[in-house]
Every structure is written in C-alpha cells, then in structure tokens.
XYZ file of C-alpha atoms in Angstrom:
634
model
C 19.575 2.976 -13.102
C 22.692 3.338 -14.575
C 21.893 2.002 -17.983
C 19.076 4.693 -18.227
C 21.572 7.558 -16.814
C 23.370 7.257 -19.560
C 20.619 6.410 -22.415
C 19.045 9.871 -20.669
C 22.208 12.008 -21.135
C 22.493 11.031 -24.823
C 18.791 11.157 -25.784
C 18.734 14.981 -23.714
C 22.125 15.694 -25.221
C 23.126 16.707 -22.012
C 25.236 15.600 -18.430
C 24.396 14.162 -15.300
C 27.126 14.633 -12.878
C 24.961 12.804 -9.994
C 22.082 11.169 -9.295
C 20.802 14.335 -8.121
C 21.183 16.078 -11.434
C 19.244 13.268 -12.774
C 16.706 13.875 -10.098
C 16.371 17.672 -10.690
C 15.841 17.284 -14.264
C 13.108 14.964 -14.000
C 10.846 17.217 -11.698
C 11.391 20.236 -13.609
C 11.036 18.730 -17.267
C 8.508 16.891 -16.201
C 7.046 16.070 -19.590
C 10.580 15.173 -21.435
C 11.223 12.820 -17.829
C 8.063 10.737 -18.309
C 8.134 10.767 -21.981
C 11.666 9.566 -21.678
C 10.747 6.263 -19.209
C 7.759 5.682 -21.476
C 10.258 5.777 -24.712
C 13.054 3.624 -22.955
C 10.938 1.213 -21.481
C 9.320 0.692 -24.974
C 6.252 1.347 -22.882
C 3.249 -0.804 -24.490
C 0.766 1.648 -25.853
C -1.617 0.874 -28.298
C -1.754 4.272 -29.405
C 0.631 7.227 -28.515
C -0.147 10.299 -29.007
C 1.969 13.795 -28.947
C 1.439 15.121 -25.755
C 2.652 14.495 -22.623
C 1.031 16.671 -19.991
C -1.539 19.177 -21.100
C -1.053 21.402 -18.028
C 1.052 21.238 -14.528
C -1.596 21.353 -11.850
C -2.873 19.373 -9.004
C -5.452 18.065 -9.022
C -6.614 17.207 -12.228
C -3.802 16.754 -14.225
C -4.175 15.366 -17.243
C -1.786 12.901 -19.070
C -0.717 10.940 -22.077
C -4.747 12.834 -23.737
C -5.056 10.958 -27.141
C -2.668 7.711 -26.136
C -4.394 4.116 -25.445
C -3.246 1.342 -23.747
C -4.176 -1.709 -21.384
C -2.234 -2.243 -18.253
C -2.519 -6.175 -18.382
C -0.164 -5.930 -21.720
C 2.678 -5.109 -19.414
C 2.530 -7.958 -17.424
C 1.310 -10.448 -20.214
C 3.750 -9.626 -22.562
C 6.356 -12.098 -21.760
C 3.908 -14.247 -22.267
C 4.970 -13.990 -25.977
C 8.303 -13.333 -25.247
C 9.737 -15.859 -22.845
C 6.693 -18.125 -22.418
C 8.300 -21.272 -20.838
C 9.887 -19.161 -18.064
C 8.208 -18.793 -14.442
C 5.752 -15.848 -13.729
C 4.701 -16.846 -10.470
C 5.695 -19.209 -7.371
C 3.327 -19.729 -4.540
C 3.627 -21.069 -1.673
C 1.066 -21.242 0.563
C -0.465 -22.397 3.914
C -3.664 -23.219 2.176
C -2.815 -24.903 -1.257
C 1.005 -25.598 -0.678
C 3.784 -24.783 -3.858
C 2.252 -23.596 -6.905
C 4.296 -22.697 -10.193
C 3.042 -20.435 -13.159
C 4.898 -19.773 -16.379
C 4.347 -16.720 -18.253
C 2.308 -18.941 -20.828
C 0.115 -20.261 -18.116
C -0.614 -17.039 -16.324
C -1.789 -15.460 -19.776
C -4.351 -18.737 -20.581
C -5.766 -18.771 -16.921
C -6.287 -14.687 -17.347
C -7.688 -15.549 -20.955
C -9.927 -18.238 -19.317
C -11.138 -15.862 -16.021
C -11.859 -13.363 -18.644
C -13.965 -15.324 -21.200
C -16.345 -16.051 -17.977
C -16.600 -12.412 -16.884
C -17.701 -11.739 -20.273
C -20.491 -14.288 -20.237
C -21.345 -12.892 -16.608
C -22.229 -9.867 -18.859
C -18.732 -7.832 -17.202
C -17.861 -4.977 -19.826
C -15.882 -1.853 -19.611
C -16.485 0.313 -16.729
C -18.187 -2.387 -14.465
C -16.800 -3.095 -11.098
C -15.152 -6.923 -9.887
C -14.757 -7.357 -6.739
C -12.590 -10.309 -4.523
C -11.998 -11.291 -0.884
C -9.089 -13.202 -1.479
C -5.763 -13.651 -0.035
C -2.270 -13.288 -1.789
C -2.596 -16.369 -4.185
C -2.527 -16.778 -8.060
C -6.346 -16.095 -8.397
C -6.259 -12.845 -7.066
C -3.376 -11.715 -9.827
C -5.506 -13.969 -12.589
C -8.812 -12.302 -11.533
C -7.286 -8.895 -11.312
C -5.641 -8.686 -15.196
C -8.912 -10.712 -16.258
C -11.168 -7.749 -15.122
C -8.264 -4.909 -15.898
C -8.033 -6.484 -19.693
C -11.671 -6.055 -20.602
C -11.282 -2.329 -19.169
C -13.599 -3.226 -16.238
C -12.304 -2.705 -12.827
C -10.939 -4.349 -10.078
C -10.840 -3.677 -5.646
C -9.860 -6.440 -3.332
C -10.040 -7.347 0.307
C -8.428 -9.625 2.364
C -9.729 -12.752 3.892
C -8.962 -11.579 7.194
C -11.136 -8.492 7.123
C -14.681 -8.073 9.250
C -17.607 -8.391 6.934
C -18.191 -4.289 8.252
C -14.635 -3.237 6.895
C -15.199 -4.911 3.207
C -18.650 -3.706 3.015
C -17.992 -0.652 3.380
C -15.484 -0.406 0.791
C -17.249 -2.910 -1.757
C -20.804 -0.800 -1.077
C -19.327 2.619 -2.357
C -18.653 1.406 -6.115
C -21.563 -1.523 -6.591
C -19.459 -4.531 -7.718
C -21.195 -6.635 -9.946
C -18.848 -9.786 -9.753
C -17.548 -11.277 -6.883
C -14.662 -13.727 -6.816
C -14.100 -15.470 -2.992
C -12.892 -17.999 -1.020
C -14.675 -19.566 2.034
C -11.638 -20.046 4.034
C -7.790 -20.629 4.427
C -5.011 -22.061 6.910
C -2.969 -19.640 8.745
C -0.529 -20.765 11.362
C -2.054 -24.042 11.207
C -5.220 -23.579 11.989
C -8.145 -23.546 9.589
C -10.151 -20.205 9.169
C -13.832 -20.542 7.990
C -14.965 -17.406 6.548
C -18.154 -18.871 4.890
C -20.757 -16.781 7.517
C -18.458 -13.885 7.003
C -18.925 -14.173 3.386
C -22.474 -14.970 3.596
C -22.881 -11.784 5.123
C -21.042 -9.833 2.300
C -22.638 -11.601 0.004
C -26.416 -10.005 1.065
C -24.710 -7.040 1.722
C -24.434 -5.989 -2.300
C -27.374 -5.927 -3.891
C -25.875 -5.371 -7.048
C -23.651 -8.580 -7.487
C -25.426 -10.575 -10.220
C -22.711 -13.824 -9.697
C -19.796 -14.910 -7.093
C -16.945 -16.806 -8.388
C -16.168 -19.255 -5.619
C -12.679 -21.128 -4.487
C -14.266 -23.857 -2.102
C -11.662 -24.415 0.378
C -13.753 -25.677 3.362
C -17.014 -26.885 1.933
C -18.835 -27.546 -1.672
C -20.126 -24.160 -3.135
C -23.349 -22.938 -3.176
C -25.885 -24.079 -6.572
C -25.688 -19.986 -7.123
C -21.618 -19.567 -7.244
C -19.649 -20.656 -9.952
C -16.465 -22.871 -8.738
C -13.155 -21.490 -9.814
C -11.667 -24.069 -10.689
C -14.173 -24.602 -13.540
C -13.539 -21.406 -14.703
C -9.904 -20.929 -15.079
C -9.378 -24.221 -16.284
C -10.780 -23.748 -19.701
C -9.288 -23.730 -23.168
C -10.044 -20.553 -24.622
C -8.615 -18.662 -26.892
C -6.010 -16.467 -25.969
C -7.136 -12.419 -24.718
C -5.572 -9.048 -26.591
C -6.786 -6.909 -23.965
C -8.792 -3.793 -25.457
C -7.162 -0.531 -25.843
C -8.305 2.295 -23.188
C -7.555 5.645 -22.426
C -4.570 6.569 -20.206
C -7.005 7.618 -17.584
C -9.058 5.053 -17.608
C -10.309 3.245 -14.599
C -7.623 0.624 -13.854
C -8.639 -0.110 -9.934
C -9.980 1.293 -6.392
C -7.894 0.866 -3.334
C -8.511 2.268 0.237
C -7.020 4.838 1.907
C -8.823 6.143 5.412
C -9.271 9.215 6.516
C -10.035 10.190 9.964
C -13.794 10.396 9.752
C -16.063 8.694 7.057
C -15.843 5.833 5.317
C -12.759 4.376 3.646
C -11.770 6.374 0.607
C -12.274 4.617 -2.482
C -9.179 5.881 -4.767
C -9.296 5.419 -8.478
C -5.955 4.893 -9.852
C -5.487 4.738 -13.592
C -4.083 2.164 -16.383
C -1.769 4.491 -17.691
C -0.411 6.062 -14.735
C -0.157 3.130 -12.734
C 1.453 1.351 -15.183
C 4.585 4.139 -16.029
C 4.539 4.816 -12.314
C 5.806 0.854 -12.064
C 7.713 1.023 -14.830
C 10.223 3.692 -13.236
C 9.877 2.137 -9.974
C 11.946 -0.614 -11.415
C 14.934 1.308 -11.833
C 14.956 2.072 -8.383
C 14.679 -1.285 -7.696
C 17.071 -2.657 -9.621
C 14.638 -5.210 -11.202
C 15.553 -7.181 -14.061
C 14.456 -9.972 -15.977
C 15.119 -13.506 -14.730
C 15.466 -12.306 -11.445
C 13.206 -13.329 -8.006
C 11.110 -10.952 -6.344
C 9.116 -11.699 -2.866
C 7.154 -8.917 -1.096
C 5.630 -9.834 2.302
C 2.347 -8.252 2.172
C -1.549 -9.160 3.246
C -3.620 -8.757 -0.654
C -5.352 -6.136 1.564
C -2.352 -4.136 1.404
C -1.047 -1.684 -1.362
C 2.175 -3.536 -1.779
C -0.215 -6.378 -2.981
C -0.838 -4.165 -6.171
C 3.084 -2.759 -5.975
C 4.672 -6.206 -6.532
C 3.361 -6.468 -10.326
C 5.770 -3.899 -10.740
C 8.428 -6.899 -10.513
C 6.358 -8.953 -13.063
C 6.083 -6.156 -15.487
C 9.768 -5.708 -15.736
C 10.287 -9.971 -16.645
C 10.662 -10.952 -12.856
C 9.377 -13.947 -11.085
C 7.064 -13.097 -8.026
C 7.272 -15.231 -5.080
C 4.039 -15.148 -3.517
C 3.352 -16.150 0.310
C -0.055 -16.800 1.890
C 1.047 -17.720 5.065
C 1.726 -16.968 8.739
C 5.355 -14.989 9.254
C 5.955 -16.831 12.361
C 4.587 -19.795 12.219
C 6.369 -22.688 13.140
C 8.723 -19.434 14.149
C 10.256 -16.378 12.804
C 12.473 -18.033 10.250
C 9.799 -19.604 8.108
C 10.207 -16.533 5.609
C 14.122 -16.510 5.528
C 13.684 -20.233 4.509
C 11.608 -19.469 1.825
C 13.542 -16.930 0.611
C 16.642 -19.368 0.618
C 14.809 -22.185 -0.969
C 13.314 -20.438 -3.999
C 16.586 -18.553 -4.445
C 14.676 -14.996 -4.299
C 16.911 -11.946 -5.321
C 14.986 -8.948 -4.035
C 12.865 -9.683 -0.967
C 10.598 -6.876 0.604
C 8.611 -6.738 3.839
C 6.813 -4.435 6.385
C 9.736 -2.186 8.475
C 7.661 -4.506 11.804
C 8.598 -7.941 10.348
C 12.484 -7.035 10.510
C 11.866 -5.875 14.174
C 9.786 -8.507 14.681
C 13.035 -11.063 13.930
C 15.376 -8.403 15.415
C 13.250 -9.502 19.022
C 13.381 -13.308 18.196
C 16.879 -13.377 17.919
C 16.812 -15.004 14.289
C 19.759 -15.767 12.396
C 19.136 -15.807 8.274
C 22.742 -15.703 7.385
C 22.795 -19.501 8.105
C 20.637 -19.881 5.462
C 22.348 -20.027 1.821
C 20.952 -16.473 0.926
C 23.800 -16.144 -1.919
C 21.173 -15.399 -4.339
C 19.881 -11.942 -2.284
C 21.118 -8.738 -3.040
C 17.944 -6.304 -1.976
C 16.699 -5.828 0.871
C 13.176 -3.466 1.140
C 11.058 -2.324 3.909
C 8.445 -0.003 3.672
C 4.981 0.347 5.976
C 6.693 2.654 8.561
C 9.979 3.853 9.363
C 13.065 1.079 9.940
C 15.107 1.781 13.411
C 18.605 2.253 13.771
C 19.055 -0.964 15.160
C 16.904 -3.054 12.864
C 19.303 -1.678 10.106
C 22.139 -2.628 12.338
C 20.228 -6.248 12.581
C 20.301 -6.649 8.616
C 23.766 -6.620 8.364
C 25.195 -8.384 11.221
C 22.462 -10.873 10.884
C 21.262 -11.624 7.216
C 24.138 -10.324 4.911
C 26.741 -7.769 5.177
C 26.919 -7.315 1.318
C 23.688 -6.563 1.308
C 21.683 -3.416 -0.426
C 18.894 -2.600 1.768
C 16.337 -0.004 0.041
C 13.550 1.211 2.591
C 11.053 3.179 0.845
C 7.871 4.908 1.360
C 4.773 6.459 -0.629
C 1.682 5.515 0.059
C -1.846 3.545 -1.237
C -2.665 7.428 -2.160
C 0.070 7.333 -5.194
C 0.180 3.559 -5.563
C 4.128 3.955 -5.289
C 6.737 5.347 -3.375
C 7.726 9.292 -3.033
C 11.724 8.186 -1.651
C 13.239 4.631 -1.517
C 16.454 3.000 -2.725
C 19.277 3.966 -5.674
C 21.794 0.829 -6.299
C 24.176 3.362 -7.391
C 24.475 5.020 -3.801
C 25.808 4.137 -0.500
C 23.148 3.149 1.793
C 23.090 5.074 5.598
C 21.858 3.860 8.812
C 18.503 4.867 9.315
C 18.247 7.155 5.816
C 16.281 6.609 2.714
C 19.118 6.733 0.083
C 17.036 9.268 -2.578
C 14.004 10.907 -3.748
C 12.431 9.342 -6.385
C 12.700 10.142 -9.773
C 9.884 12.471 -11.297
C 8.668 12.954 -7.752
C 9.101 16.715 -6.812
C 9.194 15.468 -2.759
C 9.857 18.515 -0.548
C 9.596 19.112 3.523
C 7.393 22.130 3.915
C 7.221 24.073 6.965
C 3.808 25.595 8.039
C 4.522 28.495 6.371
C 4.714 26.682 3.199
C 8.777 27.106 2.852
C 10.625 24.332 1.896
C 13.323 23.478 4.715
C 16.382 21.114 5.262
C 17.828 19.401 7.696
C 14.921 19.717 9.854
C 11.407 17.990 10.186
C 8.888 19.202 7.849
C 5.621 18.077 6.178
C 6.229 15.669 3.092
C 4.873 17.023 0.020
C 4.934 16.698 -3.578
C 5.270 20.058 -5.956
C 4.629 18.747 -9.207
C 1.979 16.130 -10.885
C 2.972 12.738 -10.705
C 0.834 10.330 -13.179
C -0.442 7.991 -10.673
C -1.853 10.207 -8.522
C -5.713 9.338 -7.904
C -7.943 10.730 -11.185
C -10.891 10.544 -8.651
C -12.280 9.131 -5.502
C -15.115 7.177 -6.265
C -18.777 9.092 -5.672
C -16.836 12.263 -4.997
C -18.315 14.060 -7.528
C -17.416 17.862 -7.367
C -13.988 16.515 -5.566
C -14.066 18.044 -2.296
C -13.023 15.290 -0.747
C -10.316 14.864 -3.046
C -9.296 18.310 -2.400
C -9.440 18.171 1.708
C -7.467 14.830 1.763
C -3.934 16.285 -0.163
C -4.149 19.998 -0.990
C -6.181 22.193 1.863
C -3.042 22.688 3.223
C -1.261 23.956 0.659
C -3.161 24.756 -2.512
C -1.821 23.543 -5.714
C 0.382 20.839 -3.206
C -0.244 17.430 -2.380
C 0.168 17.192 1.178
C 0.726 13.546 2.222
C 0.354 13.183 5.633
C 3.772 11.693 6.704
C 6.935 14.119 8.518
C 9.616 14.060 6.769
C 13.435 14.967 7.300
C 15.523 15.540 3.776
C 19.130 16.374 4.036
C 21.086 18.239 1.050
C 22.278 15.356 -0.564
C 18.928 14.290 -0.974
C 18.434 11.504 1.806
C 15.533 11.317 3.613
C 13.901 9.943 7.224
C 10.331 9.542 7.585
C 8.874 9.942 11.352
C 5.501 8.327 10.912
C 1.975 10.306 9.993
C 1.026 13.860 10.809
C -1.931 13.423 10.673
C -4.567 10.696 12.800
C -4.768 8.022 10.143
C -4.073 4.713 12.018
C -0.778 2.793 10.648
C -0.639 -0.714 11.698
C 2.084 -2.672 9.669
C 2.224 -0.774 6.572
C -1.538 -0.782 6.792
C -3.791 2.152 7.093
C -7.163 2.347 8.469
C -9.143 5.388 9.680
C -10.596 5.778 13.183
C -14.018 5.527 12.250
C -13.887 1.782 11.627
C -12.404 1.380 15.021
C -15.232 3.487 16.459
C -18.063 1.531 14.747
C -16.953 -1.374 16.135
C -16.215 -0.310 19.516
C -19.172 1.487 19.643
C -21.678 -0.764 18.582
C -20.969 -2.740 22.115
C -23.666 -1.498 24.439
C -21.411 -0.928 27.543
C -19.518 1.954 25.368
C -20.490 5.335 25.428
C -17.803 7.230 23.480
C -14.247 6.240 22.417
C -11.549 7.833 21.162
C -8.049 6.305 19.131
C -4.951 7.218 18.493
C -1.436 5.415 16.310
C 1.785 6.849 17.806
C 4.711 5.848 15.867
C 8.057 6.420 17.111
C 11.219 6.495 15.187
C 13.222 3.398 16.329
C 10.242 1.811 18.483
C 7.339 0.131 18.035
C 4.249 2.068 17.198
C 1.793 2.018 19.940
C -2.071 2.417 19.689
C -4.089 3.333 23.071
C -7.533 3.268 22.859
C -9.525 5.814 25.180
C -12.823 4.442 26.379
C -16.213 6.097 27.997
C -17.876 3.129 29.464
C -21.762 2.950 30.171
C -23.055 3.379 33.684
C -21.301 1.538 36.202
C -19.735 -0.943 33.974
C -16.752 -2.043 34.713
C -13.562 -2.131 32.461
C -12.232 -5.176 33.301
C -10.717 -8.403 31.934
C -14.075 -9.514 30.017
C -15.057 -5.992 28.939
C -11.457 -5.353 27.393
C -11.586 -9.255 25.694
C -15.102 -7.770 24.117
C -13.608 -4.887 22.646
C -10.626 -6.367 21.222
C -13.168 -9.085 19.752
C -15.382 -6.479 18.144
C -12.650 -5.080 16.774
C -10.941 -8.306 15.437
C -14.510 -9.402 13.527
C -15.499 -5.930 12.343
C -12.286 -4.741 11.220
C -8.864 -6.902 11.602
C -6.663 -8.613 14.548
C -4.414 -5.830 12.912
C -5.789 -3.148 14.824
C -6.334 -4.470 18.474
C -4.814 -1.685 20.479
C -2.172 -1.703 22.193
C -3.601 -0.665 25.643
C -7.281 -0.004 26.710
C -7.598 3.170 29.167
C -11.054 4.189 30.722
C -11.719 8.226 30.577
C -14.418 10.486 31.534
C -15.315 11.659 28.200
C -14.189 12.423 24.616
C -12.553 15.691 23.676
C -14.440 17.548 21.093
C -14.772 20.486 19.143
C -17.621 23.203 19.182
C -18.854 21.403 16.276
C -18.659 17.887 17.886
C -15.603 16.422 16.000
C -13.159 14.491 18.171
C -9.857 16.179 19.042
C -7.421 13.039 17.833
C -4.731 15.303 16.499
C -4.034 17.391 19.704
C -4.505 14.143 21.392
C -1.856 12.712 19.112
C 0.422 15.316 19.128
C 0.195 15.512 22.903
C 1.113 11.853 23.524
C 3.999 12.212 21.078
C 5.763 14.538 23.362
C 3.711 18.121 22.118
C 2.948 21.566 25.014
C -0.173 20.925 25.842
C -0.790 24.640 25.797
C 0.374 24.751 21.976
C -1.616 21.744 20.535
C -4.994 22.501 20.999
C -6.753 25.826 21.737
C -9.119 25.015 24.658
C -11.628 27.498 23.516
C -12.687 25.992 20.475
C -13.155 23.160 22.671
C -16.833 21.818 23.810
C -15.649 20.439 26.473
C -12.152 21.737 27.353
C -11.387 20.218 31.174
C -11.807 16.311 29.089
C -8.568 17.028 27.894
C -6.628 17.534 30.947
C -6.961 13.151 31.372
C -4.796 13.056 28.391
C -2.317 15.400 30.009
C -1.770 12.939 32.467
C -1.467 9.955 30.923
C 1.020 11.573 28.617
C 3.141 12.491 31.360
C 2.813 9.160 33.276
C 3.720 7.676 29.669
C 7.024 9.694 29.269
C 7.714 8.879 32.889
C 7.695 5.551 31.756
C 9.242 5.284 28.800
C-alpha cells in the first residue's frame, strides 16, 4: 500500500497527505484510479484499449470496451516466472498433504482443459463441480475460465435440492464431482446425492469423476486420467473484459438462488487491488478457512494472483479439537491466515491457546462472514499474537470482494474495520437517502465498481437485478448490510438489513429453508428468520404451523432439522424450533420476515409493520411475545 501511495502521487503529479486522500481520489477519478492499479500492477491484458469507463452509472456500467484479456493469465503467469516455486499446499481430511508448484498447476490446468475441449466445451458453455476445497476445484475452475467457458461450484456438503437449483438455472454441460470425502473422521458418501444431481440436468453431456468411495461409473470419466496427461501447455484465449468469467449464488428472500455473473476483467482488477489491502506479496503464505461453497473460495486466488502460496484445508475446524487449524497454520509457516468472524469465537469458547504454537511466521489476521465482537478481538491478541495485524473485512458474493477491510499502514481498533476500500465509494445512507456519520445507516456504494455483477443469469430485462441493489435508491447499490462509518473513515458492520439468512459467512435465502421444511407433511406453514447481534452469536428461530394435532415434539423437531440438513446444509439447522398459530402475511400473501426481524432485534412493534396491509394482522401479536420473553432473557 505504501509502495503504490507513492508510485500514485508521482504518476498523478500530485499529494496524498493520508490514506484518506488516497481514498477520496480514487472514488471520484474513478477512471484515472482503476486505470492506475491496472498500469501498476502491469495488469495482463491481451489487448488494452483507451478507455476506461464509458459512462458512471449503475447498473450497466461498462468497462475496459475494446480491451481483452483471460483471467487464468493472472494466476498462471508465474508459471513462467518462478516455476519451481509452490502454488498450492493441501492438506486434507480426504487425500492428506498435497504440494503444487506453479509449473505443475499450469500442466494439470493445460491437461483438464485439453479434455473439456474434446468433451466439445467452447466459449460461453457452462462447467459445473460439486467439489470441496481441493486442487481440482482450482485446476477445473482456470481449465474452464481459460477456454472462455464458465465455471459455478457447490460444495459436497450441499442437499441435492440446494445444487439443483443453482446448477438448473444456467444448463451446465460438464460436470466435475466427487462421490465422497472424510470430515471429522468419518467418511461421507455422497454417491445417491450425486446420482440424484446427476438426472437432475438434462443437459450434462459428461461428468468428470474423483472416485473417493467406489470405482466410477462406465459413463464418467476418472480424474485422475484426465489431469494426468502430457499435453501441451494452454495460452488461454483472449476475451472481452465483460466476458462471462463465473456464476456464484447470492439468495434473496423469495425465489430461487440468484445466479450472479461476475466478469474476467472485473474480477480480476477487483483482486488485483484487493492485494494492497492485504498486504500480499510474493513468496508469502496465504490460508483462508472457507467451505468451496463459499465466496471466499473464489476470493483466495486473489493471493495466488499476486505470487502467493495458498494453503488449502478440506477438513473439519474442530476435529480432533479447536486447535487443528492453529497447527496447520504453524506447520506450513502461513503468513496471512483468514477465517469466518464464528471460527475465532468458536476458539474464544474453547479456551484455545495458539500463541504456544511457533506462529513467528504470521503477521495478518482476517475475518470476514459477519461482524467480529469486542471480545473476540480482545481474544486475538492476548491469545494468538500481540504483534499481530488483524484486518476484518466485509463485501459480499454480490461484488466478489470486500466494500471495507484492513490498511497495514493504520492502527487497527477494537471492534472497527480500519478503512474503506479503495475505488469503493461506501457510504451509510439514511432513509432519506442522506449520507450520515457516526450513526447506523444503510451500506451503500455511490459509484461503479468493476466487479459488480454484468447480469444475473436468465434475468433478461434485469428486474431482478434492479430490485436486489438499487430500488432503494436509484442509481445506488444498496447492499443489504447496516453500517456505522466514523470521520476518519472506520467502519462497524451490524449484520443484514434485510431477511437474507447469514450462517458463517454464508448466505442462503428463506425459500430453501421453506422447501425443505415444507415438503414434510406434518407442516403447514413456516416462517425464518437470522438475527445477528454485534458481539454475540447470531441466532436463527424457526416459526412453525404444524398439521392437525401433530405434535412438536422431540421426533418432529429431529425431522425438521434432518430435512433441512439433506435439502440444504447442517449450516442452517436453526437455532430454536417454536410452534405458532400461523404465518404473518401481506394482502398479497408474502410473508412478513422483515417486521418479524426487525421486531426480534429489539424494533416498536407499532413502527415495524403496518397492521393494515396485513392479511392477517392478530398472527403477529405471537411474535410480540416471544420477542419480549427473548429480551427478558437475554
């Protein structure tokens, strides 16, 4: 950060007293900012053309018009340049230590790649994987990316209803899988599970399969066959900035999961600043805790495309116990480690003790996924390293980065992000639409930011694009999270303002808890709500309307957390089960889960919903009183 600060103020023949100034130049000269990472970075275009940004408006800003690239040249060009050193490390449950150099990693992506092309993959189609976070999933991902086709992913913990209906919406036509893994010991057979996904896309013409548990079927192609080839070596083909790179999920409230397109271009300069504010540099070890189901699983390339090492981890967090991680980080001497803000709390309970370990090799410390308490910060230093810089951040899947996070040139503050991110015009909006300080406001972004989605997938006049960021304020991107920013430009987050459901950094919208929960014929009706607190755990009650006379007892409440474990994730088992009369709704028949929300969070009841707009308005008055027994309680 500080090398650029000063390459910046000599190439802009101008000052930058703070990081600030830095900051405010790079939201309003937007098109000198990005041109300026792009031009420092020696940013690998194939062809560059003269404009930047051919108008500032959301959405449907364009970028970089006339410039080509290929996002898997910025993480394969090492390759050339230092091929002998380590890539990737992983160490996992299911195939133990695994090492990568940069040479490797480019001949198993060249291999993966020749056989997508002879599976008839071209520009434009769609691969899909249910993988965890394991060397394939990284191979298979810049294999598809280099040939301009395009990649989603899932992970091997999902139901077979959650990946379907992501991997339905854009018709993969490749699937790469494996039939099982080891977590916490135990084996996990997924092979029905994948069966089912399998039938479930019509338009797959071949599955790549990593046989973990059993010999493949005579119609799947083993992986090992395939990325073990000698082949020659891939120059992946130039694109346009906006093309296609990959689709990632991000739920809404209603619907199915929205399928986000994020571009080559956009993603790739987006991770190319974030490594200034990550301090990243070449040589060093980077380790991210995160589920390949996860953003964070696509945000860690941001380490290899700035020379890094990634240390990847397929594994249970606390299994034999809580320290398993900490050991890893001490063994493979990692120098930025990352994890969900629960995982810290999560050793903050179990009393664990890193600084034992020889951790002399750390010196960042991030947490993203929701916001870190007082005391876990307090936990950090006392109990893994006082000289520690610990950068939480947090952006979103929407953005595929982060909006504020860490600076290595400023002083870090219990229970503050340290900065807004450059290029990101981040504000805290009132509901009038003014920007405020020092007080709780809406996050939201003024100005275009290049990874923002180009599209959702099917969302073809892009309504839905519209309704999920800027129906609140037009020509805004409205994220969805409450934010506090103080003058100087630090920032706390207080969890979503809107009913997404945030479980560990990952977000899921209701209606996949709802299908689940009420395909089980003794449910009538449910509703669901995430409450996260600043400085406690979140906490996710699910309201239930049960059938008849049936009971809500011990077997009925194992059912629904069962249905919800196969359909969707263990992830989002809620945190209590409560029986109710029947579902809020509005005259149109849309549950009420933001009142509800806002109630439980501490909101009048008389101020968060107007009761005649309501279908049914005495359903809410349950809610009233379980929010006061709650606060009685807590």
């Amino acid at each position: 950060m500080a090398d650029f600060t000063r390459w910046a103020a000599q190439d802009q023949r101008r000052d930058f007293h703070d990081y600030n100034d830095l900051w405010r130049w790079s939201v309003e000269d937007l098109e000198d900012f990005w041109d300026a990472i792009a031009r420092y970075s020696e940013f690998p275009f194939h062809t560059r053309g003269d404009v930047v940004l051919t108008e500032r408006k959301m959405p449907g800003a364009e970028w970089f018009p006339n410039s080509t690239l290929n996002f898997a040249d910025l993480l394969l060009r090492y390759a050339a340049e230092r091929p002998d050193e380590l890539a990737v490390v992983s160490v996992s449950e299911t195939f133990g230590r695994q090492e990568l150099t940069f040479a490797e990693l480019h001949a198993q992506v060249s291999a993966v790649a020749a056989a997508l092309v002879r599976m008839g993959v071209g520009q434009g189609d769609r691969v899909v994987a249910f993988l965890p976070n394991t060397p394939p999933a990284l191979i298979g991902f810049l294999a598809t990316v280099s040939l301009g086709a395009i990649w989603s992913l899932c992970a091997p913990d999902m139901g077979h209803v959650a990946v379907l209906d992501r991997f339905r919406q854009i018709e993969p036509k490749v699937l790469i899988a494996q039939d099982g893994y080891v977590h916490a010991g135990t084996k996990i057979d997924r092979r029905d599970v994948l069966g089912v996904i399998e039938a479930g896309l019509p338009t797959l013409t071949q599955t790549i399969r990593i046989s973990v548990l059993g010999s493949k079927p005579e119609s799947a192609v083993e992986w090992s066959d395939v990325a073990s080839k000698t082949v020659p070596l891939i120059s992946p083909v130039s694109v346009p900035f906006d093309h296609p790179l990959w689709v990632v999920y991000s739920s809404g409230t209603t619907g199915n999961p929205k399928p986000i397109v994020h571009g080559h271009g956009g993603v790739g300069l987006e991770m190319t600043k974030q490594q200034l504010h990550m301090n990243a540099r070449a040589g060093d070890r980077f380790t991210w805790l995160t589920s390949s189901g996860w953003i964070m699983w696509n945000a860690q390339w941001c380490a290899l495309s700035a020379g890094m090492a990634v240390v990847m981890y397929d594994g249970a967090p606390n299994h034999p116990d809580m320290g398993v991680v900490w050991r890893l980080m001490a063994d493979e001497r990692v120098t930025f480690f990352g994890a969900g803000a629960a995982f810290f709390e999560g050793c903050l309970k179990a009393d664990v003790v890193p600084r034992d370990l020889d951790l002399s090799a750390l010196i960042g410390l991030g947490s993203t996924g929701s916001p870190l308490s007082d005391h876990a910060y307090d936990w950090i230093y006392r109990n893994v390293k006082a000289d520690l810089w610990l950068a939480p951040m947090s952006g979103g899947t929407d953005l595929a980065g982060a909006f504020v996070g860490g600076n290595p040139m400023m002083p870090v503050r219990r229970g503050e992000m340290q900065c807004r991110y450059l290029g990101n015009a981040v504000r805290a909006f009132d509901p009038k639409g003014q920007e405020v300080f020092g007080t709780v406001g809406e996050l939201v972004c003024t100005e275009p930011l290049p990874s923002m989605p180009l599209f959702f997938w099917g969302d073809d006049d892009g309504s839905r694009l519209h309704d999920s960021y800027y129906d609140t304020y037009p020509g805004v991107w409205r994220h969805g999270d409450w934010i506090e920013i103080n003058e100087d430009g630090g920032s706390v987050i207080y969890g979503r303002s809107d009913a997404t459901i945030n479980r560990k950094g990952l977000r899921l919208g209701s209606a996949e808890i709802y299908q689940a929960v009420e395909g089980l014929d003794f449910i009538l009706d449910s509703l669901v709500v995430d409450l996260e607190f600043l400085g406690r755990d979140s906490f996710m009650p699910l309201f239930v309307v049960m059938k008849g006379d049936t009971p809500l007892d011990g077997p009925a409440r194992e059912a629904i957390n069962t249905a919800i474990r196969e359909a969707v994730s263990a992830r989002f088992i809620p945190s209590e089960i409560v029986e109710i009369a029947e579902v809020p709704r509005t005259m149109s028949g849309k549950k009420l889960e933001v009142p509800v929300k806002k109630l439980l969070l501490g909101g009048d009841p008389a101020a968060v919903v107007n009761r005649d707009s309501m279908a049914n308005p005495a359903a809410f008055d349950i809610f009233i009183t379980y929010a006061a027994t709650r606060a009685a309680q807590t």
